[in-house]
Amino acid sequence: EAQVTQNPRYLITVTGKKLTVTCSQNMNHEYMSWYRQDPGLGLRQIYYSMNVEVTDKGDVPEGYKVSRKEKRNFPLILESPSPNQTSLYFCASSLGGSGPQYFGPGTRLLVL
Amino acid sequence: KNEVEQSPQNLTAQEGEFITINCSYSVGISALHWLQQHPGGGIVSLFMLSSGKKKHGRLIATINIQEKHSSLHITASHPRDSAVYICAVIFKAAGNKLTFGGGTRVLVKP
């Protein structure tokens, strides 16, 4: 089954404790992206990647890191999480930059 | 400034009614997406447009490049269409970055 998976789905952590949210797709898509969704602010893009070893900033990259060492995986790293990074995070992939996007189920993060 | 605006923010319809959601953007784009977010939170891509019109079942999406405007129509609406509908664009001058509208919350009453 074609899908984008994210782990964990729910996470509660404390300020400053490094964490990684994994994202994996099985569709051989070149494009992968991370978004956050906040009440009143909607969806905003954090980082995206056009292919292996190619990443670019979205609208809200501060406080996040990404890496794309393999085509199927695109982890989101919070080196030192802060409460303002409490949000719902989505990973997505597509065949090309402007192709239909396939979204993961979301990861709900609470930073205390 | 690269902006995407949707209207209305909220919409309530009776089952069977025709629904239109609008999306306007500020400058030239290379692609426009319509997404649906279910009450449970999952997001599904409905359409990707760069010109013209697309239809899938009861959903129709149109785009007018000259007027910088797109519409999503739902014909014969049904309670299961209740969701948030989100417009997102890739501005030509912004690489492959995606910018989202604020979403339209649709409630279809039986």
PDB file of C-alpha atoms in Angstrom:
ATOM      1  CA  GLU A   1       0.000   0.000   0.000  1.00  0.00           C
ATOM      2  CA  ALA A   2       1.354   3.409  -1.022  1.00  0.00           C
ATOM      3  CA  GLN A   3       1.791   5.480   2.104  1.00  0.00           C
ATOM      4  CA  VAL A   4       3.697   8.052   4.100  1.00  0.00           C
ATOM      5  CA  THR A   5       4.403   7.022   7.678  1.00  0.00           C
ATOM      6  CA  GLN A   6       5.397   9.232  10.589  1.00  0.00           C
ATOM      7  CA  ASN A   7       6.658   8.263  14.024  1.00  0.00           C
ATOM      8  CA  PRO A   8       5.847   8.911  16.712  1.00  0.00           C
ATOM      9  CA  ARG A   9       2.218   9.936  16.296  1.00  0.00           C
ATOM     10  CA  TYR A  10       2.121  11.622  19.692  1.00  0.00           C
ATOM     11  CA  LEU A  11       4.982  12.978  21.745  1.00  0.00           C
ATOM     12  CA  ILE A  12       5.269  14.889  24.998  1.00  0.00           C
ATOM     13  CA  THR A  13       8.721  16.204  25.811  1.00  0.00           C
ATOM     14  CA  VAL A  14      10.460  18.902  27.804  1.00  0.00           C
ATOM     15  CA  THR A  15      12.251  22.032  26.698  1.00  0.00           C
ATOM     16  CA  GLY A  16      15.752  21.373  25.406  1.00  0.00           C
ATOM     17  CA  LYS A  17      15.530  17.606  24.986  1.00  0.00           C
ATOM     18  CA  LYS A  18      16.535  16.741  21.434  1.00  0.00           C
ATOM     19  CA  LEU A  19      14.009  14.774  19.439  1.00  0.00           C
ATOM     20  CA  THR A  20      13.555  13.347  15.968  1.00  0.00           C
ATOM     21  CA  VAL A  21      10.314  12.729  14.121  1.00  0.00           C
ATOM     22  CA  THR A  22      10.757  10.187  11.364  1.00  0.00           C
ATOM     23  CA  CYS A  23       9.038  10.257   7.984  1.00  0.00           C
ATOM     24  CA  SER A  24       9.173   7.501   5.414  1.00  0.00           C
ATOM     25  CA  GLN A  25       7.488   6.982   2.037  1.00  0.00           C
ATOM     26  CA  ASN A  26       7.307   3.882  -0.143  1.00  0.00           C
ATOM     27  CA  MET A  27       6.381   5.521  -3.451  1.00  0.00           C
ATOM     28  CA  ASN A  28       9.878   6.403  -4.704  1.00  0.00           C
ATOM     29  CA  HIS A  29       8.955  10.099  -4.577  1.00  0.00           C
ATOM     30  CA  GLU A  30      11.671  12.688  -5.115  1.00  0.00           C
ATOM     31  CA  TYR A  31       9.940  15.498  -3.200  1.00  0.00           C
ATOM     32  CA  MET A  32       9.398  15.362   0.552  1.00  0.00           C
ATOM     33  CA  SER A  33       8.339  18.110   2.914  1.00  0.00           C
ATOM     34  CA  TRP A  34       7.528  18.961   6.519  1.00  0.00           C
ATOM     35  CA  TYR A  35       4.682  21.220   7.639  1.00  0.00           C
ATOM     36  CA  ARG A  36       3.362  22.423  10.939  1.00  0.00           C
ATOM     37  CA  GLN A  37      -0.251  23.297  11.622  1.00  0.00           C
ATOM     38  CA  ASP A  38      -1.289  25.696  14.354  1.00  0.00           C
ATOM     39  CA  PRO A  39      -4.736  27.096  15.257  1.00  0.00           C
ATOM     40  CA  GLY A  40      -5.255  30.447  13.591  1.00  0.00           C
ATOM     41  CA  LEU A  41      -2.074  30.145  11.530  1.00  0.00           C
ATOM     42  CA  GLY A  42      -2.977  27.174   9.352  1.00  0.00           C
ATOM     43  CA  LEU A  43      -0.392  25.042   7.617  1.00  0.00           C
ATOM     44  CA  ARG A  44       3.119  26.348   7.135  1.00  0.00           C
ATOM     45  CA  GLN A  45       6.056  24.703   5.412  1.00  0.00           C
ATOM     46  CA  ILE A  46       9.165  24.056   7.498  1.00  0.00           C
ATOM     47  CA  TYR A  47      11.598  22.408   5.077  1.00  0.00           C
ATOM     48  CA  TYR A  48      11.387  20.547   1.819  1.00  0.00           C
ATOM     49  CA  SER A  49      13.672  18.331  -0.218  1.00  0.00           C
ATOM     50  CA  MET A  50      13.699  17.904  -3.969  1.00  0.00           C
ATOM     51  CA  ASN A  51      15.915  14.812  -3.820  1.00  0.00           C
ATOM     52  CA  VAL A  52      18.628  13.063  -1.838  1.00  0.00           C
ATOM     53  CA  GLU A  53      21.056  15.544  -0.277  1.00  0.00           C
ATOM     54  CA  VAL A  54      18.983  18.520  -1.527  1.00  0.00           C
ATOM     55  CA  THR A  55      17.026  20.447   1.085  1.00  0.00           C
ATOM     56  CA  ASP A  56      15.541  23.954   1.179  1.00  0.00           C
ATOM     57  CA  LYS A  57      13.941  26.159   3.785  1.00  0.00           C
ATOM     58  CA  GLY A  58      10.221  26.740   3.855  1.00  0.00           C
ATOM     59  CA  ASP A  59       8.527  29.617   5.618  1.00  0.00           C
ATOM     60  CA  VAL A  60       9.303  28.600   9.217  1.00  0.00           C
ATOM     61  CA  PRO A  61      12.629  26.725   9.378  1.00  0.00           C
ATOM     62  CA  GLU A  62      13.961  28.257  12.599  1.00  0.00           C
ATOM     63  CA  GLY A  63      14.591  25.687  15.308  1.00  0.00           C
ATOM     64  CA  TYR A  64      14.404  22.711  12.950  1.00  0.00           C
ATOM     65  CA  LYS A  65      16.882  20.602  11.014  1.00  0.00           C
ATOM     66  CA  VAL A  66      16.326  18.025   8.329  1.00  0.00           C
ATOM     67  CA  SER A  67      18.428  15.564   6.391  1.00  0.00           C
ATOM     68  CA  ARG A  68      17.800  13.516   3.264  1.00  0.00           C
ATOM     69  CA  LYS A  69      20.362  10.755   3.123  1.00  0.00           C
ATOM     70  CA  GLU A  70      18.018   8.255   1.476  1.00  0.00           C
ATOM     71  CA  LYS A  71      15.193   8.859  -0.947  1.00  0.00           C
ATOM     72  CA  ARG A  72      12.540   7.255   1.247  1.00  0.00           C
ATOM     73  CA  ASN A  73      13.336   8.986   4.556  1.00  0.00           C
ATOM     74  CA  PHE A  74      13.163  12.613   5.625  1.00  0.00           C
ATOM     75  CA  PRO A  75      13.514  13.010   9.403  1.00  0.00           C
ATOM     76  CA  LEU A  76      12.703  16.249  11.216  1.00  0.00           C
ATOM     77  CA  ILE A  77      15.094  17.086  14.028  1.00  0.00           C
ATOM     78  CA  LEU A  78      14.438  19.487  16.890  1.00  0.00           C
ATOM     79  CA  GLU A  79      17.839  20.005  18.508  1.00  0.00           C
ATOM     80  CA  SER A  80      16.517  22.011  21.450  1.00  0.00           C
ATOM     81  CA  PRO A  81      12.719  22.038  21.447  1.00  0.00           C
ATOM     82  CA  SER A  82      10.874  24.981  22.925  1.00  0.00           C
ATOM     83  CA  PRO A  83       7.187  25.378  23.903  1.00  0.00           C
ATOM     84  CA  ASN A  84       6.497  27.425  20.744  1.00  0.00           C
ATOM     85  CA  GLN A  85       7.238  24.282  18.744  1.00  0.00           C
ATOM     86  CA  THR A  86       4.186  22.616  20.236  1.00  0.00           C
ATOM     87  CA  SER A  87       2.192  21.848  17.122  1.00  0.00           C
ATOM     88  CA  LEU A  88       0.745  19.256  14.763  1.00  0.00           C
ATOM     89  CA  TYR A  89       3.375  18.179  12.242  1.00  0.00           C
ATOM     90  CA  PHE A  90       2.771  16.647   8.841  1.00  0.00           C
ATOM     91  CA  CYS A  91       5.192  15.041   6.449  1.00  0.00           C
ATOM     92  CA  ALA A  92       4.286  14.752   2.772  1.00  0.00           C
ATOM     93  CA  SER A  93       5.783  13.450  -0.437  1.00  0.00           C
ATOM     94  CA  SER A  94       5.147  13.816  -4.148  1.00  0.00           C
ATOM     95  CA  LEU A  95       6.593  12.672  -7.439  1.00  0.00           C
ATOM     96  CA  GLY A  96       7.802  16.165  -8.295  1.00  0.00           C
ATOM     97  CA  GLY A  97       7.785  19.568  -6.686  1.00  0.00           C
ATOM     98  CA  SER A  98       4.361  20.464  -8.028  1.00  0.00           C
ATOM     99  CA  GLY A  99       2.791  16.990  -8.100  1.00  0.00           C
ATOM    100  CA  PRO A 100      -0.120  15.833  -5.911  1.00  0.00           C
ATOM    101  CA  GLN A 101       1.072  15.514  -2.325  1.00  0.00           C
ATOM    102  CA  TYR A 102       0.606  12.447  -0.154  1.00  0.00           C
ATOM    103  CA  PHE A 103       0.416  13.311   3.518  1.00  0.00           C
ATOM    104  CA  GLY A 104       1.423  11.315   6.542  1.00  0.00           C
ATOM    105  CA  PRO A 105      -1.047  10.931   9.444  1.00  0.00           C
ATOM    106  CA  GLY A 106       0.512  13.705  11.518  1.00  0.00           C
ATOM    107  CA  THR A 107       2.538  13.908  14.708  1.00  0.00           C
ATOM    108  CA  ARG A 108       1.144  15.825  17.638  1.00  0.00           C
ATOM    109  CA  LEU A 109       3.987  17.325  19.685  1.00  0.00           C
ATOM    110  CA  LEU A 110       3.721  18.959  23.083  1.00  0.00           C
ATOM    111  CA  VAL A 111       6.818  20.672  24.471  1.00  0.00           C
ATOM    112  CA  LEU A 112       6.588  21.496  28.170  1.00  0.00           C
TER     113      LEU A 112
ATOM    114  CA  LYS B   1       4.324  39.676  -0.889  1.00  0.00           C
ATOM    115  CA  ASN B   2       3.297  36.094  -1.655  1.00  0.00           C
ATOM    116  CA  GLU B   3      -0.167  35.605  -0.204  1.00  0.00           C
ATOM    117  CA  VAL B   4      -3.024  33.157  -0.532  1.00  0.00           C
ATOM    118  CA  GLU B   5      -6.523  34.066   0.597  1.00  0.00           C
ATOM    119  CA  GLN B   6      -9.539  31.816   0.852  1.00  0.00           C
ATOM    120  CA  SER B   7     -13.185  32.652   1.207  1.00  0.00           C
ATOM    121  CA  PRO B   8     -15.415  32.039   2.962  1.00  0.00           C
ATOM    122  CA  GLN B   9     -13.711  31.006   6.196  1.00  0.00           C
ATOM    123  CA  ASN B  10     -16.768  29.011   7.230  1.00  0.00           C
ATOM    124  CA  LEU B  11     -19.648  27.643   5.243  1.00  0.00           C
ATOM    125  CA  THR B  12     -22.759  25.737   6.271  1.00  0.00           C
ATOM    126  CA  ALA B  13     -24.896  24.038   3.636  1.00  0.00           C
ATOM    127  CA  GLN B  14     -27.858  21.711   3.524  1.00  0.00           C
ATOM    128  CA  GLU B  15     -27.373  18.296   2.023  1.00  0.00           C
ATOM    129  CA  GLY B  16     -27.731  18.461  -1.743  1.00  0.00           C
ATOM    130  CA  GLU B  17     -26.681  22.091  -2.100  1.00  0.00           C
ATOM    131  CA  PHE B  18     -23.991  23.311  -4.478  1.00  0.00           C
ATOM    132  CA  ILE B  19     -20.927  24.649  -2.648  1.00  0.00           C
ATOM    133  CA  THR B  20     -18.220  26.986  -3.933  1.00  0.00           C
ATOM    134  CA  ILE B  21     -14.959  27.792  -2.159  1.00  0.00           C
ATOM    135  CA  ASN B  22     -12.664  30.487  -3.497  1.00  0.00           C
ATOM    136  CA  CYS B  23      -8.908  30.944  -3.467  1.00  0.00           C
ATOM    137  CA  SER B  24      -7.052  34.059  -4.605  1.00  0.00           C
ATOM    138  CA  TYR B  25      -3.318  34.556  -4.765  1.00  0.00           C
ATOM    139  CA  SER B  26      -1.110  37.564  -5.163  1.00  0.00           C
ATOM    140  CA  VAL B  27       1.435  36.794  -7.895  1.00  0.00           C
ATOM    141  CA  GLY B  28       2.207  34.228 -10.579  1.00  0.00           C
ATOM    142  CA  ILE B  29       2.181  30.561  -9.648  1.00  0.00           C
ATOM    143  CA  SER B  30       3.434  27.331 -11.151  1.00  0.00           C
ATOM    144  CA  ALA B  31       0.830  25.114  -9.474  1.00  0.00           C
ATOM    145  CA  LEU B  32      -2.158  25.205  -7.146  1.00  0.00           C
ATOM    146  CA  HIS B  33      -3.344  22.417  -4.857  1.00  0.00           C
ATOM    147  CA  TRP B  34      -6.691  21.789  -3.228  1.00  0.00           C
ATOM    148  CA  LEU B  35      -6.512  19.708  -0.062  1.00  0.00           C
ATOM    149  CA  GLN B  36      -9.161  18.253   2.223  1.00  0.00           C
ATOM    150  CA  GLN B  37      -8.613  17.849   5.949  1.00  0.00           C
ATOM    151  CA  HIS B  38     -11.031  15.518   7.662  1.00  0.00           C
ATOM    152  CA  PRO B  39     -12.326  16.134  11.183  1.00  0.00           C
ATOM    153  CA  GLY B  40      -9.911  13.446  12.391  1.00  0.00           C
ATOM    154  CA  GLY B  41      -6.995  15.517  11.084  1.00  0.00           C
ATOM    155  CA  GLY B  42      -5.870  13.527   8.038  1.00  0.00           C
ATOM    156  CA  ILE B  43      -5.057  15.505   4.885  1.00  0.00           C
ATOM    157  CA  VAL B  44      -5.864  14.311   1.393  1.00  0.00           C
ATOM    158  CA  SER B  45      -4.827  15.922  -1.875  1.00  0.00           C
ATOM    159  CA  LEU B  46      -7.893  16.536  -4.058  1.00  0.00           C
ATOM    160  CA  PHE B  47      -6.506  18.332  -7.097  1.00  0.00           C
ATOM    161  CA  MET B  48      -3.348  19.830  -8.508  1.00  0.00           C
ATOM    162  CA  LEU B  49      -3.947  22.485 -11.170  1.00  0.00           C
ATOM    163  CA  SER B  50      -1.814  24.692 -13.340  1.00  0.00           C
ATOM    164  CA  SER B  51      -4.553  25.644 -15.805  1.00  0.00           C
ATOM    165  CA  GLY B  52      -8.154  24.943 -16.785  1.00  0.00           C
ATOM    166  CA  LYS B  53     -10.478  22.641 -14.933  1.00  0.00           C
ATOM    167  CA  LYS B  54     -10.452  19.222 -13.302  1.00  0.00           C
ATOM    168  CA  LYS B  55     -13.298  17.008 -12.139  1.00  0.00           C
ATOM    169  CA  HIS B  56     -13.359  14.057  -9.810  1.00  0.00           C
ATOM    170  CA  GLY B  57     -16.722  12.662  -8.856  1.00  0.00           C
ATOM    171  CA  ARG B  58     -18.766  15.495  -7.347  1.00  0.00           C
ATOM    172  CA  LEU B  59     -15.772  17.787  -7.015  1.00  0.00           C
ATOM    173  CA  ILE B  60     -14.748  20.313  -9.655  1.00  0.00           C
ATOM    174  CA  ALA B  61     -11.720  22.596  -9.481  1.00  0.00           C
ATOM    175  CA  THR B  62     -11.109  25.507 -11.806  1.00  0.00           C
ATOM    176  CA  ILE B  63      -8.326  28.028 -12.124  1.00  0.00           C
ATOM    177  CA  ASN B  64      -8.117  31.372 -13.908  1.00  0.00           C
ATOM    178  CA  ILE B  65      -4.449  32.256 -14.256  1.00  0.00           C
ATOM    179  CA  GLN B  66      -5.081  35.798 -15.510  1.00  0.00           C
ATOM    180  CA  GLU B  67      -7.346  36.635 -12.562  1.00  0.00           C
ATOM    181  CA  LYS B  68      -5.143  34.731 -10.066  1.00  0.00           C
ATOM    182  CA  HIS B  69      -8.147  32.852  -8.766  1.00  0.00           C
ATOM    183  CA  SER B  70      -9.264  29.276  -8.269  1.00  0.00           C
ATOM    184  CA  SER B  71     -12.551  27.770  -7.179  1.00  0.00           C
ATOM    185  CA  LEU B  72     -13.472  24.414  -5.711  1.00  0.00           C
ATOM    186  CA  HIS B  73     -17.055  23.325  -6.298  1.00  0.00           C
ATOM    187  CA  ILE B  74     -18.891  20.516  -4.549  1.00  0.00           C
ATOM    188  CA  THR B  75     -22.034  19.405  -6.345  1.00  0.00           C
ATOM    189  CA  ALA B  76     -24.871  17.606  -4.537  1.00  0.00           C
ATOM    190  CA  SER B  77     -23.140  18.074  -1.189  1.00  0.00           C
ATOM    191  CA  HIS B  78     -23.329  15.341   1.423  1.00  0.00           C
ATOM    192  CA  PRO B  79     -22.592  15.332   5.179  1.00  0.00           C
ATOM    193  CA  ARG B  80     -19.430  13.322   4.495  1.00  0.00           C
ATOM    194  CA  ASP B  81     -18.109  16.369   2.605  1.00  0.00           C
ATOM    195  CA  SER B  82     -17.870  18.163   5.956  1.00  0.00           C
ATOM    196  CA  ALA B  83     -14.184  19.011   6.291  1.00  0.00           C
ATOM    197  CA  VAL B  84     -11.691  21.840   6.025  1.00  0.00           C
ATOM    198  CA  TYR B  85     -10.687  22.608   2.444  1.00  0.00           C
ATOM    199  CA  ILE B  86      -7.272  24.163   1.954  1.00  0.00           C
ATOM    200  CA  CYS B  87      -5.798  25.903  -1.054  1.00  0.00           C
ATOM    201  CA  ALA B  88      -2.001  25.869  -1.468  1.00  0.00           C
ATOM    202  CA  VAL B  89       0.170  27.373  -4.189  1.00  0.00           C
ATOM    203  CA  ILE B  90       3.722  27.246  -5.456  1.00  0.00           C
ATOM    204  CA  PHE B  91       4.692  30.786  -6.379  1.00  0.00           C
ATOM    205  CA  LYS B  92       6.896  30.980  -9.478  1.00  0.00           C
ATOM    206  CA  ALA B  93       9.541  33.055  -7.731  1.00  0.00           C
ATOM    207  CA  ALA B  94       9.648  30.807  -4.658  1.00  0.00           C
ATOM    208  CA  GLY B  95      11.255  27.635  -5.985  1.00  0.00           C
ATOM    209  CA  ASN B  96       9.202  24.667  -4.849  1.00  0.00           C
ATOM    210  CA  LYS B  97       7.981  26.211  -1.610  1.00  0.00           C
ATOM    211  CA  LEU B  98       4.299  25.717  -0.812  1.00  0.00           C
ATOM    212  CA  THR B  99       2.200  28.550   0.632  1.00  0.00           C
ATOM    213  CA  PHE B 100      -1.184  27.773   2.161  1.00  0.00           C
ATOM    214  CA  GLY B 101      -4.453  29.596   2.439  1.00  0.00           C
ATOM    215  CA  GLY B 102      -6.189  29.726   5.792  1.00  0.00           C
ATOM    216  CA  GLY B 103      -8.702  27.030   4.923  1.00  0.00           C
ATOM    217  CA  THR B 104     -12.496  26.928   4.593  1.00  0.00           C
ATOM    218  CA  ARG B 105     -14.432  24.950   7.159  1.00  0.00           C
ATOM    219  CA  VAL B 106     -17.441  23.311   5.487  1.00  0.00           C
ATOM    220  CA  LEU B 107     -20.340  21.779   7.385  1.00  0.00           C
ATOM    221  CA  VAL B 108     -23.015  19.961   5.415  1.00  0.00           C
ATOM    222  CA  LYS B 109     -26.174  19.301   7.404  1.00  0.00           C
ATOM    223  CA  PRO B 110     -28.454  16.360   6.618  1.00  0.00           C
TER     224      PRO B 110
END
